[in-house]
Coordinates of C-alpha atoms and ligand atoms in Angstrom, one line a residue:
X25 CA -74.8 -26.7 -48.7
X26 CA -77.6 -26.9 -46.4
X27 CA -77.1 -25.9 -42.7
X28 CA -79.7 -26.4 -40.1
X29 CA -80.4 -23.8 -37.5
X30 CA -81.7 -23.9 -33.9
X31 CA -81.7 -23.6 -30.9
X32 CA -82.8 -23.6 -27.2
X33 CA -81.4 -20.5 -24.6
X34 CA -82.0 -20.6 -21.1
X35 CA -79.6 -19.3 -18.1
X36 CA -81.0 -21.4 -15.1
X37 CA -80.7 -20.7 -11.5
X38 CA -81.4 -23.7 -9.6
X39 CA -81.5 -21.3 -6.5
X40 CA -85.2 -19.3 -7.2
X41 CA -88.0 -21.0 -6.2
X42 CA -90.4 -20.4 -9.4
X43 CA -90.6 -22.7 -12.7
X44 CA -89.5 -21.5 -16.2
X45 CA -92.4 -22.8 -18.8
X46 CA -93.1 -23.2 -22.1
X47 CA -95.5 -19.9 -21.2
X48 CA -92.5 -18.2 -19.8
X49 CA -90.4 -18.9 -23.4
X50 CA -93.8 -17.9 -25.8
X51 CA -93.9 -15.4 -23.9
X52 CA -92.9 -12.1 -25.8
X53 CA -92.6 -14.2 -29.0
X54 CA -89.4 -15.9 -27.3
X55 CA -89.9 -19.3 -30.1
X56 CA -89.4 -18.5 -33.2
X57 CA -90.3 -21.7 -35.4
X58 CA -89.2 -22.0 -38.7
X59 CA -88.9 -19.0 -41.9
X60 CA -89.7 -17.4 -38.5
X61 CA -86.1 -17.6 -37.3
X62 CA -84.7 -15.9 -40.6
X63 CA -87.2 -13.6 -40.7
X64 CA -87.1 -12.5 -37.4
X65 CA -83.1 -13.1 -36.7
X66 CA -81.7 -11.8 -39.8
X67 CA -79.9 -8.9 -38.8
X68 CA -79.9 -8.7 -35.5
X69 CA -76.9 -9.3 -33.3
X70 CA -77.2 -12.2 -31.9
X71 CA -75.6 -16.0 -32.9
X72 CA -78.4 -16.7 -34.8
X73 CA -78.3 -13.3 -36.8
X74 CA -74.5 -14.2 -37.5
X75 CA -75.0 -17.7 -38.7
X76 CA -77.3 -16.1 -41.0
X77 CA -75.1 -13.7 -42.5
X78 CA -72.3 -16.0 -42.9
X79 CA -74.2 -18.9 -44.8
X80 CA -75.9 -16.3 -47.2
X81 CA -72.4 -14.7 -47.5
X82 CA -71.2 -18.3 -48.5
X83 CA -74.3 -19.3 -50.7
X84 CA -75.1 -21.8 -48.1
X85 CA -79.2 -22.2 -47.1
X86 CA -80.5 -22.1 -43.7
X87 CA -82.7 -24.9 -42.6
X88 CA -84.5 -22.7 -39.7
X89 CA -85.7 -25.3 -37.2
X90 CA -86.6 -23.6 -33.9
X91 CA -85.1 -21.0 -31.7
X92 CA -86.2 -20.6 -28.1
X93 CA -85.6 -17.9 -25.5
X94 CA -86.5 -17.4 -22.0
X95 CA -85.3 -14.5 -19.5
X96 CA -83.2 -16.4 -16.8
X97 CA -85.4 -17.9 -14.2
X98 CA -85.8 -21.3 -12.0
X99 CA -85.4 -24.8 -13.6
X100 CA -87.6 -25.6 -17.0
X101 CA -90.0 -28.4 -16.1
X102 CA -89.0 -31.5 -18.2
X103 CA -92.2 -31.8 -20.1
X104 CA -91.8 -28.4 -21.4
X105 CA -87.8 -28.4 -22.3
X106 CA -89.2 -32.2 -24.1
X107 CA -92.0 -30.3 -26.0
X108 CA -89.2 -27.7 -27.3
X109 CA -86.1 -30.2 -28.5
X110 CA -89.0 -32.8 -29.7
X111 CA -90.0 -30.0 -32.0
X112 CA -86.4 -29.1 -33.2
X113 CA -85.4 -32.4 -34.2
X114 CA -88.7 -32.9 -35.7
X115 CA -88.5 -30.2 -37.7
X116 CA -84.5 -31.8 -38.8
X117 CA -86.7 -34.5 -40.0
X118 CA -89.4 -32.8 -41.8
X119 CA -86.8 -30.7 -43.7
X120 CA -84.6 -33.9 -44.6
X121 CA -87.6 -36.1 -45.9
X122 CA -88.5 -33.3 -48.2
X123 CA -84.5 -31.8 -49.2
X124 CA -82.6 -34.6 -48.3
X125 CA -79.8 -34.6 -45.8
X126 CA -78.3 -32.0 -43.8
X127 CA -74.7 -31.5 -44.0
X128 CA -74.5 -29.9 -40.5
X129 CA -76.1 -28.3 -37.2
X130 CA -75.1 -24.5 -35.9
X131 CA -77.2 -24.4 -32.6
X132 CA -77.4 -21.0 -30.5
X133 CA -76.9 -21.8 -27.1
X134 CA -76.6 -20.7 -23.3
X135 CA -74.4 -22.6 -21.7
X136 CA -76.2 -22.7 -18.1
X137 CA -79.7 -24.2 -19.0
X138 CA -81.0 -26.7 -16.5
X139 CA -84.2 -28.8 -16.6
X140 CA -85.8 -31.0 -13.7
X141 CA -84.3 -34.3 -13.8
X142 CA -81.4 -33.4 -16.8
X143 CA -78.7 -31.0 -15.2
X144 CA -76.6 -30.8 -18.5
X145 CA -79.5 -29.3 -20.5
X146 CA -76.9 -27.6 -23.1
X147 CA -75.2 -31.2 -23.3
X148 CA -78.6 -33.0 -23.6
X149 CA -79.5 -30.8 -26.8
X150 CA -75.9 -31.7 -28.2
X151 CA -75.9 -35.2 -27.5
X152 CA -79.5 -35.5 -29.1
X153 CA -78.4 -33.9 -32.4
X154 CA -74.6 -35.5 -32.1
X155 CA -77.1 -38.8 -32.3
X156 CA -79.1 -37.6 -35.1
X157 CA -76.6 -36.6 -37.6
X158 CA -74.3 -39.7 -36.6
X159 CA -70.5 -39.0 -36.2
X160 CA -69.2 -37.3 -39.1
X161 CA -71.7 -34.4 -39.9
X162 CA -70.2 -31.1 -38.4
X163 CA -72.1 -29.8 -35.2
X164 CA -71.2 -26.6 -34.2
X165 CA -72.4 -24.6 -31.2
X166 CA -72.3 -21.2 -29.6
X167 CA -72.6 -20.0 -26.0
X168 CA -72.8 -17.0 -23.7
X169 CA -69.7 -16.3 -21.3
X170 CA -71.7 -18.0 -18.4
X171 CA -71.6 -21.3 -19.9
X172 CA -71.1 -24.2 -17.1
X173 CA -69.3 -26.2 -19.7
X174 CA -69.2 -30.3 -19.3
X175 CA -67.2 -33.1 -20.9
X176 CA -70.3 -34.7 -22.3
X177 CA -70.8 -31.0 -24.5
X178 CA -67.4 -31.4 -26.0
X179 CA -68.2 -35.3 -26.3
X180 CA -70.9 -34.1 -28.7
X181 CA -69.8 -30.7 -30.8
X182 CA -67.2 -30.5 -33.2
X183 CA -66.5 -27.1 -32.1
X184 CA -67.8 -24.8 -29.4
X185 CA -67.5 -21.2 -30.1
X186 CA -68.2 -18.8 -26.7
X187 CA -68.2 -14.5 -26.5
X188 CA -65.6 -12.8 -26.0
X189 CA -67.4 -9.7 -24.1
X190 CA -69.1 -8.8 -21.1
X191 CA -71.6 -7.1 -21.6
X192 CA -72.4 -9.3 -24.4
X193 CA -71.8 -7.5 -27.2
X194 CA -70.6 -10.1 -29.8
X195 CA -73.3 -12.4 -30.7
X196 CA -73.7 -12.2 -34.4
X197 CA -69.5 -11.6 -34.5
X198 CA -69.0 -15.2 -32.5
X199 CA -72.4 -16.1 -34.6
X200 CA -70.1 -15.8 -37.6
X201 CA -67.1 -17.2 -36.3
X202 CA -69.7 -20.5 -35.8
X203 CA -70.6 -19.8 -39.5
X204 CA -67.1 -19.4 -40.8
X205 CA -65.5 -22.8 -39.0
X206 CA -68.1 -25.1 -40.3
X207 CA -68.4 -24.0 -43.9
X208 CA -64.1 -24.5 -43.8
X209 CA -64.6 -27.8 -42.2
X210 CA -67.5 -28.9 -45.0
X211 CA -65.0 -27.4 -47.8
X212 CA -62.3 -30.0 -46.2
X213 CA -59.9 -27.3 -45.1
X214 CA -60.2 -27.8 -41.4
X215 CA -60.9 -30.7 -39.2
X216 CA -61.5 -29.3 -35.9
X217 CA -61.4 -31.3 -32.9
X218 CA -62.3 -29.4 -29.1
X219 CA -60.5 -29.9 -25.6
X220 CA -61.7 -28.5 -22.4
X221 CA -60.3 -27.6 -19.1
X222 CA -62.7 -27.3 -15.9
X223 CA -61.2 -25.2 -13.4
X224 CA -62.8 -24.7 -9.6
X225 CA -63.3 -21.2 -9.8
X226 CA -66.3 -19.1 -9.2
X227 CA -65.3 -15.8 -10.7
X228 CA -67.0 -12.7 -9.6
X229 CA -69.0 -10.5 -12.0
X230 CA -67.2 -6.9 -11.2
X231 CA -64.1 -8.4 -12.7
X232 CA -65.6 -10.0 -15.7
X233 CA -66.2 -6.6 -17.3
X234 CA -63.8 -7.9 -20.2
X235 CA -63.3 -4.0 -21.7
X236 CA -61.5 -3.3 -18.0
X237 CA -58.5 -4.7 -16.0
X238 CA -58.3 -7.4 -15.0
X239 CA -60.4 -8.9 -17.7
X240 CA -59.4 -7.3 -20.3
X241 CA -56.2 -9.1 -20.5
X242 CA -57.9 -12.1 -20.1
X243 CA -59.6 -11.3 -23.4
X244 CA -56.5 -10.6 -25.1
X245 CA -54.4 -13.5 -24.0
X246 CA -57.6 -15.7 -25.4
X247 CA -56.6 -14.2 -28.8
X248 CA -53.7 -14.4 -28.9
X249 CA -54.2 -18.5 -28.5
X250 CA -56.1 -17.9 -31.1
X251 CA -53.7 -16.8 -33.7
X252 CA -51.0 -19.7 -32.7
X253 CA -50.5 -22.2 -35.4
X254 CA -53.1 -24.9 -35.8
X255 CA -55.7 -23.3 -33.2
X256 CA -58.8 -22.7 -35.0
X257 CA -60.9 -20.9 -32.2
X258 CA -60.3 -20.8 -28.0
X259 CA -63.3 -19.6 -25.5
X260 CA -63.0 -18.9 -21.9
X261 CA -66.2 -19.4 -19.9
X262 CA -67.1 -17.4 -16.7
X263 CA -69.3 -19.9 -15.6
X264 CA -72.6 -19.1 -13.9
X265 CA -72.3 -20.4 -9.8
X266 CA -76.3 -20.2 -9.5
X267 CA -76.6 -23.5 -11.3
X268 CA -76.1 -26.1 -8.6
X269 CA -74.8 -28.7 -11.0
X270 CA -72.5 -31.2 -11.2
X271 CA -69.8 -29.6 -13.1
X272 CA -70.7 -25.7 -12.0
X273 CA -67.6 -23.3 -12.7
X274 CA -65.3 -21.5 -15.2
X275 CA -63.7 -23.0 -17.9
X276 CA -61.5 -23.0 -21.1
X277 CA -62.2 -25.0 -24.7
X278 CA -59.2 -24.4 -27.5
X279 CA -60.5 -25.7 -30.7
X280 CA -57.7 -27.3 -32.7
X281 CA -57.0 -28.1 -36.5
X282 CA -56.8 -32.3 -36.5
X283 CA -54.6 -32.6 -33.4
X284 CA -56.3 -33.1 -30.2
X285 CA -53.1 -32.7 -28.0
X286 CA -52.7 -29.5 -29.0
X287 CA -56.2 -28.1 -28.3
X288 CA -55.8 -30.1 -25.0
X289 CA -52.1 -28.6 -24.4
X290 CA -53.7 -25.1 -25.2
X291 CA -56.8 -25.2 -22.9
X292 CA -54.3 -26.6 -20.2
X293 CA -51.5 -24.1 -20.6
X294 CA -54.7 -21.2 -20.6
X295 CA -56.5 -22.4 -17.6
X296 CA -53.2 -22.5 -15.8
X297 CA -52.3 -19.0 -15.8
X298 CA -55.8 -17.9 -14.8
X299 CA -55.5 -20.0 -12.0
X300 CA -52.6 -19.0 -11.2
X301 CA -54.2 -15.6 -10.9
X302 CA -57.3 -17.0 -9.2
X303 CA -56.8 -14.2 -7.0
X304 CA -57.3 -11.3 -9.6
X305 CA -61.1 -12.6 -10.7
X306 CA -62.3 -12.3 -7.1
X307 CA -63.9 -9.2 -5.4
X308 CA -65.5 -8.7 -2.1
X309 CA -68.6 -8.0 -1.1
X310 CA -69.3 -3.8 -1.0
X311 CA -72.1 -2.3 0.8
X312 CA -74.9 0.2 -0.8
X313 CA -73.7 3.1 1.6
X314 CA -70.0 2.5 1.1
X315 CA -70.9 2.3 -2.4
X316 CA -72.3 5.7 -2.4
X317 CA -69.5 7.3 0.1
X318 CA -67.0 5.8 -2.7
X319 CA -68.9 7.9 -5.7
X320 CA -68.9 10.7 -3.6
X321 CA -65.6 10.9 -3.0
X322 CA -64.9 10.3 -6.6
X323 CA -67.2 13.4 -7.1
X324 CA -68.6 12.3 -10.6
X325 CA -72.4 12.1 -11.5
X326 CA -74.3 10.0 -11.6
X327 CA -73.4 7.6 -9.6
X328 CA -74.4 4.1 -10.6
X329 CA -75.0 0.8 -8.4
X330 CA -75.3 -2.4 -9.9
X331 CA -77.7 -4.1 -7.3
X332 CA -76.6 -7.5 -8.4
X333 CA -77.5 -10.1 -5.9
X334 CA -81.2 -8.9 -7.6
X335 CA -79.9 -9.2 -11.1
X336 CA -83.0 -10.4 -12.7
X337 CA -80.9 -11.0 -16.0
X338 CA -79.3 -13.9 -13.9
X339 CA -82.3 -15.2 -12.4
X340 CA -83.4 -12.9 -9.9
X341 CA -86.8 -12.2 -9.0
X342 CA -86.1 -8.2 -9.1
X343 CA -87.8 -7.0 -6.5
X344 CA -85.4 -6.5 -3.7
X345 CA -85.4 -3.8 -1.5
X346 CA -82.6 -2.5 0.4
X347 CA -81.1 0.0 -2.3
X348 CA -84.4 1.5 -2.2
X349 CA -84.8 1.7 1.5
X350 CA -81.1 3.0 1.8
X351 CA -82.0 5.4 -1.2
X352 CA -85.0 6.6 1.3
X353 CA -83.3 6.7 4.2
X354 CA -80.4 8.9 3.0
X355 CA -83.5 11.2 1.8
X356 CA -81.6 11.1 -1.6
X357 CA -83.4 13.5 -4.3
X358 CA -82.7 13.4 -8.2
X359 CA -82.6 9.3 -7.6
X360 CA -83.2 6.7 -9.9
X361 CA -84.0 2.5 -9.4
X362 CA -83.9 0.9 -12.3
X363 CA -86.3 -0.8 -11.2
X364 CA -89.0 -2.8 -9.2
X365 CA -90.4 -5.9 -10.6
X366 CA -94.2 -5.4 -8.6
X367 CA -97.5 -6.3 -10.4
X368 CA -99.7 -5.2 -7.8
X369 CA -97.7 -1.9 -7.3
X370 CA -97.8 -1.8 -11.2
X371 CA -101.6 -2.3 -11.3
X372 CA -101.8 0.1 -8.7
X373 CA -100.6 3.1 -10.4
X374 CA -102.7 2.5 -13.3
X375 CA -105.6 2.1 -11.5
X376 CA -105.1 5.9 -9.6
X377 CA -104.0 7.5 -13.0
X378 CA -101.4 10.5 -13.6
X379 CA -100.8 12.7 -11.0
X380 CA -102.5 10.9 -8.0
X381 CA -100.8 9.6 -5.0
X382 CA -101.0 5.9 -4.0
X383 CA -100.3 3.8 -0.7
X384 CA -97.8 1.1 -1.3
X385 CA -96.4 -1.9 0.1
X386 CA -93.7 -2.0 -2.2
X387 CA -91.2 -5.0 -3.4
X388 CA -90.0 -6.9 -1.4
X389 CA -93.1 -10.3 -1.9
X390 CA -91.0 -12.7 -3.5
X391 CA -89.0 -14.3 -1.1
X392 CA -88.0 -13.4 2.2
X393 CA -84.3 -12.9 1.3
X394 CA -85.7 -10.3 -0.4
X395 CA -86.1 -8.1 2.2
X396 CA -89.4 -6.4 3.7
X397 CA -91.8 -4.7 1.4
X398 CA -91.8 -0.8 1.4
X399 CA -94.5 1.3 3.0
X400 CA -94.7 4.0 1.8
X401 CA -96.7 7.0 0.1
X402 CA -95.8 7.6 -4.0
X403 CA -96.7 10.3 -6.8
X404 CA -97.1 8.5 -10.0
X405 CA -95.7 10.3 -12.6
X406 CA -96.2 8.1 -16.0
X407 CA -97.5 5.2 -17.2
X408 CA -96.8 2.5 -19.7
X409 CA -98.0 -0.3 -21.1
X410 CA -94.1 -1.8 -21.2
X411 CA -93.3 -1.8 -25.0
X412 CA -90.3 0.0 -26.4
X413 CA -87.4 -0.8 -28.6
X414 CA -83.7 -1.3 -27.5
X415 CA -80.8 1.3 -28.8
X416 CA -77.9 0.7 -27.1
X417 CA -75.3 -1.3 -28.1
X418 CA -76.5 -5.1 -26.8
X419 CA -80.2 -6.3 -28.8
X420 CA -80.2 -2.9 -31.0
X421 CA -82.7 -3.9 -33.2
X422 CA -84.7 -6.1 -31.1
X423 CA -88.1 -5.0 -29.0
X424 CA -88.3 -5.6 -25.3
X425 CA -91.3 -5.7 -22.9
X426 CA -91.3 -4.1 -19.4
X427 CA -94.7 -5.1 -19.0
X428 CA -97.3 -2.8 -17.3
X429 CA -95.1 -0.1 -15.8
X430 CA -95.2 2.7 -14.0
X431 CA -92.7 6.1 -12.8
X432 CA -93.3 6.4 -9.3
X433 CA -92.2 8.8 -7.2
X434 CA -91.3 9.0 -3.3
X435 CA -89.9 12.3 -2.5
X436 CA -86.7 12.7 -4.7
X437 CA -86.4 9.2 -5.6
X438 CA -87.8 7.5 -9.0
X439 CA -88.9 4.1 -8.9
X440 CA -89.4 2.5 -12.1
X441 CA -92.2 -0.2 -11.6
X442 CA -92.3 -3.3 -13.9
X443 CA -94.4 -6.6 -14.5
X444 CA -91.8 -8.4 -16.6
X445 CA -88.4 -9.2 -15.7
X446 CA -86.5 -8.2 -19.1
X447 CA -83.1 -6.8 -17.3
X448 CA -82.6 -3.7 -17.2
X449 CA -79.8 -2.6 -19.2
X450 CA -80.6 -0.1 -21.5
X451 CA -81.5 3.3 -21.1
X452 CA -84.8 2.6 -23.1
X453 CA -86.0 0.8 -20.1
X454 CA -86.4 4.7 -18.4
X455 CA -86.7 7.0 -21.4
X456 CA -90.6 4.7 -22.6
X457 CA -91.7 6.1 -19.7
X458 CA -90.2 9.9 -19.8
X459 CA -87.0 9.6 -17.9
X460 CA -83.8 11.0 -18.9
X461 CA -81.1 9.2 -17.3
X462 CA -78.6 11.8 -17.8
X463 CA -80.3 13.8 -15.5
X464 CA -79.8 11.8 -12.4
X465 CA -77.2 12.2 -10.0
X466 CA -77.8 8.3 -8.6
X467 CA -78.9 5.4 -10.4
X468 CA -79.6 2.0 -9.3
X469 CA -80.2 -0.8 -11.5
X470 CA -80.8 -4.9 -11.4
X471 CA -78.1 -5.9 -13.3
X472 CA -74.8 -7.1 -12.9
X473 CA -72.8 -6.1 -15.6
X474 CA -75.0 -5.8 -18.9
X475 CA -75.7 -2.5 -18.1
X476 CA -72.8 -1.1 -18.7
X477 CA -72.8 -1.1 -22.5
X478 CA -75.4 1.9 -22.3
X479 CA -74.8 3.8 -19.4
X480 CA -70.6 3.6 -18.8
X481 CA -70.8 6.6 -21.4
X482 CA -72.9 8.6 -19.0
X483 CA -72.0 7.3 -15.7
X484 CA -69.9 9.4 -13.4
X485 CA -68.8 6.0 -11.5
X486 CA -69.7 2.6 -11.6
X487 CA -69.9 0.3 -8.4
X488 CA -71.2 -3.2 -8.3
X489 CA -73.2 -3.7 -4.7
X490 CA -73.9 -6.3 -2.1
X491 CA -77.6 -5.8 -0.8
X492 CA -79.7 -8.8 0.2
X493 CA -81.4 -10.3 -2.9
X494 CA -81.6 -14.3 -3.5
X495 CA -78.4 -14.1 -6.2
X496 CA -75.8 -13.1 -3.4
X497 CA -72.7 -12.8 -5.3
X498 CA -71.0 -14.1 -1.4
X499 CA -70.6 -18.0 -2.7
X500 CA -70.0 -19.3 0.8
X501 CA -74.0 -18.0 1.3
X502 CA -75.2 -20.6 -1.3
X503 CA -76.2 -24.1 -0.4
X504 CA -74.8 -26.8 -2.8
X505 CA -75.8 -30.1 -3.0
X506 CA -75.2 -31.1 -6.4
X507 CA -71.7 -29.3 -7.4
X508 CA -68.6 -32.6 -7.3
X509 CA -65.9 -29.8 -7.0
X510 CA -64.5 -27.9 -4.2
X511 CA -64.3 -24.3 -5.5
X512 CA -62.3 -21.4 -5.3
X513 CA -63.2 -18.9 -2.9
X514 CA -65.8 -21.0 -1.3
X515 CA -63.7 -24.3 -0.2
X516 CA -60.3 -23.3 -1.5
X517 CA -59.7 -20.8 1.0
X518 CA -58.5 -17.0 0.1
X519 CA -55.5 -16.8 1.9
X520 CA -54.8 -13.7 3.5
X521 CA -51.0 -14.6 3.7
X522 CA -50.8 -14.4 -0.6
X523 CA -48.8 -11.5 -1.6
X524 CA -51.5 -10.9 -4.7
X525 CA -53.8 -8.2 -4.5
X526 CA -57.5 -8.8 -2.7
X527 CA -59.1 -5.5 -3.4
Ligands
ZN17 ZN1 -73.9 -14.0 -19.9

């Protein structure tokens, strides 16, 4: 059996200003063409690393195509998204003229990819490969939990496999799952057929942590669909409510053996009781001092704030600055942000050296939402050119690149300074430049969730914050003008009078 490989990954917010490029996905060796993807992917826990092991484990052969990777930024120009799925399916063809056909497609995907002019990007790659291989030839895809799934993607796949886990921790797993269901379905044992449900729900990120209430039942309802007779595979998607697109918002896709009713029944039944519950999946907005006052009271250290209306792993520019200021203000010592995308602050530091002081206007240049830039006077501590490897539990294995960076210091708070936007998740981020995390009483990071893979071991308490960043995680502060639906809690009203829990 010969299974072609691909893909293209890309978590779009439609809401930040700047362009995502073809320079933006080379960057950091994001495309991997050809042997390139095995050689690189093998291993590795992502989708593509899982497909890997499964075909191998099978005797099937990879057909590597191309896999491409950008952080999460503004819309990809339609040129460049062209340039990348031209490629792909040109590569489909090279490898079929010279070992003849295919028998199927795994593609590792996002879910929330949107290019200018094409708002379905996940469901354009589909459709373009659904046309390729014609209708019989399995297709088989894989997304992230902050998929904005559309009719037109289940038109296309034969089976769509989500995660299961926020933070992502079960690429190569669901990787395999992709690998398992369509070497069954070229062996004839199953034929599976996909349903979906949309539901008009933005769910908010502090309860999609799917290891903790309320998610975590959630997650274990979802397997339990899966285990019923004649379901081969079920995904529930969080949705990602910075895509302004049609069909924006959570969803659920049962994968059924043959009978289309019952993965339809299944997805209905599923998305029912979470709406039902609509209430449970929604948090309000928390402020950085009420934040802190909560950790203190809890008495635990350190306390750690998820800054994520700046989550630069959802889009974010990363250089917001009212944690900071608040930090500052408070006159908080044995602080930590994690961190402050700033080039010039960045350049700054390296340009004064080790143990000099700099003046700074810091953060704060990327958009007025944003908030001001800093003034203020800083020690710089380290320096680093950005490289270091990832060890805790999401990308272990893989490299990341901060970009020039720099460990600044105003009075007792640390300021980790960055060029690149790689989010922030794991500890490695600090510890390249010479910081120990565990020796922090307060920690403030750009992400929303990711980060707690590495640092719930450490953290004294965990609270996810409202500060003003362009990614508000308040829905009713974000303009729509392509979204069909009315959502819940931005149009569908929260009623107060509900006897369900708000908190
Ligand atoms: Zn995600």
């Amino acid at each position: 059996m010969r299974i072609a490989i691909g893909g293209i990954l890309h978590e779009t917010s439609t809401f930040v200003e700047t362009r995502t490029t073809l320079d933006d996905f080379e960057y950091d060796r994001g495309i991997a063409r050809g042997r390139e993807v095995i050689e690189r992917f093998r291993g590795t826990n992502v989708c593509t690393g899982g497909f890997l092991e499964s075909l191998e484990r099978h005797g099937a052969q990879p057909v590597p195509l191309l896999r491409a990777s950008a952080f999460p930024g503004g819309l990809i120009p339609a040129g460049d998204y062209a340039a990348m799925k031209d490629e792909m399916l040109e590569r489909l063809d090279a490898a079929e003229r010279e070992g003849g056909p295919v028998d199927g497609v795994l593609l590792d995907l996002h879910g929330a990819m949107v290019v200018e002019g094409i708002d379905d990007g996940d469901g354009d790659v589909l459709a373009a490969f659904r046309e390729r291989l014609g209708p019989v030839r399995p297709l088989i895809a894989t997304f992230d939990l902050h998929g904005n799934h559309t009719r037109r993607r289940i038109a296309a796949a034969t089976a769509i496999v989500g995660f299961d886990t926020f933070p992502h921790v079960d690429m190569a797993e669901r990787g395999r799952e992709a690998g398992e269901i369509i070497i069954r379905t070229l062996r004839g044992e199953i034929r599976p057929v996909a349903a979906i449900h949309q539901l008009p729900l933005f769910w908010s990120t502090p309860r999609q942590a799917t290891s903790h209430p309320p998610m975590d039942e959630v997650i274990r309802r979802l397997h339990e669909l899966e285990r019923r007779r004649g379901i081969i595979s079920a995904t529930v998607s969080t949705g990602f409510p910075w895509s302004d697109v049609p069909e924006v918002g959570a969803s659920v896709i049962a994968i059924a053996d043959s009978d289309r009713g019952l993965a339809q029944r299944t997805a209905d039944e599923f998305a029912a009781w979470i709406w039902e519950r609509r209430r449970r999946w929604y948090q309000g907005p928390v402020s950085v001092r009420e934040a802190l006052e909560a950790g203190h009271r809890a008495g635990r250290f350190p306390i750690v704030l998820a800054d994520h209306a700046d989550n630069t792993g959802g889009g974010s520019p990363g250089d917001s600055t009212e944690v900071l200021r608040t930090f500052l203000e408070l006159g908080l010592s044995d602080a930590l942000l994690l961190y402050m995308v700033d080039h010039e602050a960045a350049r700054a530091g390296h340009a004064a050296g080790v143990g000099r002081t700099v003046r700074l206007s810091l953060g704060g240049k990327s958009h007025p939402v944003q908030g001001p830039p800093i003034d203020c006077e800083a020690e710089v501590v380290a320096l680093s050119t950005g490289e270091f490897a990832y060890d805790g539990p999401m990308w272990a294995g893989l490299t990341g690149s901060m970009g020039l960076s720099a460990w600044l210091k105003i009075g007792g708070v640390s300021v980790v300074v960055v060029t690149a936007r790689e989010q922030p998740f794991d500890m490695a981020f600090a510890r390249s430049l010479g910081i120990d995390c565990r020796t922090m009483k307060y920690i403030a990071l750009k992400s929303a969730a990711h980060f707690r893979a590495a640092f719930e071991p450490i953290a004294g308490s965990i609270h996810n914050v409202d500060a003003a960043a362009i990614h508000t995680h308040d829905f009713t502060k974000l303009v729509y003008r392509k979204r069909i639906r009315p959502v819940f809690p931005v149009e569908i009203a929260f009623s107060r009078d509900s006897p369900e829990e708000r908190g």
